[in-house]
XYZ file of C-alpha atoms in Angstrom:
85
model
C 4.438 4.904 14.116
C 3.871 2.427 11.288
C 1.724 2.752 8.209
C -0.320 0.341 6.156
C -0.295 1.600 2.555
C -1.899 0.742 -0.755
C -0.324 1.161 -4.183
C -2.265 0.964 -7.432
C -0.972 -0.090 -10.788
C -2.970 -2.546 -12.898
C -3.639 -4.253 -9.581
C -3.174 -3.335 -5.944
C -0.217 -3.805 -3.619
C -0.647 -3.628 0.157
C 2.357 -3.156 2.435
C 3.616 -1.693 5.706
C 6.399 0.758 6.509
C 7.576 3.212 9.118
C 8.244 5.877 6.439
C 5.748 6.192 3.580
C 7.835 8.635 1.521
C 10.989 6.509 1.657
C 9.070 3.320 0.894
C 7.309 4.871 -2.087
C 10.695 5.984 -3.448
C 11.989 2.414 -3.070
C 9.024 1.147 -5.087
C 9.527 3.809 -7.759
C 13.265 3.057 -8.009
C 12.574 -0.694 -8.511
C 14.206 -1.614 -5.203
C 11.269 -3.762 -4.071
C 11.208 -7.243 -5.619
C 7.435 -7.694 -5.531
C 6.706 -4.421 -7.358
C 9.555 -4.278 -9.898
C 7.141 -4.989 -12.732
C 4.934 -2.049 -11.655
C 7.256 0.460 -13.292
C 4.680 2.568 -15.115
C 1.996 4.663 -13.454
C 2.425 3.295 -9.948
C 0.451 5.432 -7.500
C 0.072 5.667 -3.735
C -3.689 5.426 -3.150
C -3.920 5.625 0.654
C -2.181 4.935 3.910
C -3.314 4.293 7.453
C -1.200 5.290 10.481
C -0.999 2.635 13.210
C 0.618 2.694 16.651
C 2.906 -0.317 16.306
C 4.496 -2.659 13.804
C 2.559 -5.589 15.260
C -0.742 -3.729 14.688
C 0.279 -2.994 11.097
C 1.344 -6.599 10.432
C -1.872 -7.965 11.915
C -4.125 -5.685 9.851
C -2.088 -6.296 6.682
C -2.445 -10.046 7.152
C -6.206 -9.821 7.712
C -6.736 -7.622 4.664
C -4.596 -9.790 2.388
C -6.381 -12.941 3.532
C -9.773 -11.325 2.853
C -8.960 -11.133 -0.872
C -10.898 -7.870 -1.242
C -8.210 -5.199 -0.971
C -9.713 -3.234 -3.880
C -12.953 -2.729 -1.909
C -11.117 -0.937 0.910
C -10.143 2.155 -1.047
C -13.380 3.962 -0.233
C -13.195 3.779 3.570
C -12.976 7.245 5.104
C -10.574 6.230 7.890
C -7.713 5.874 5.446
C -5.719 8.955 4.466
C -6.512 9.530 0.807
C -3.627 10.274 -1.520
C -5.621 11.567 -4.482
C -8.195 10.460 -7.005
C -8.248 6.865 -8.117
C -9.562 5.697 -11.436
């Protein structure tokens, strides 16, 4: 099982992983190059379970190319991780 996940800081970060908890810890411990500057108030907004890594990579690519990641946070088929402001 793989997951597509969305982090919120001053902007959004979309990624994939096979372990959401471990990956979030890596982000919070500054172990991920692309989110090192997101050190304050980083938050997991949602995640979506997918059957395979290829499915996750394909959806991640489509969403990133769309340029409208912030509009996706209200879709009910994602697993919500709390309120977003």
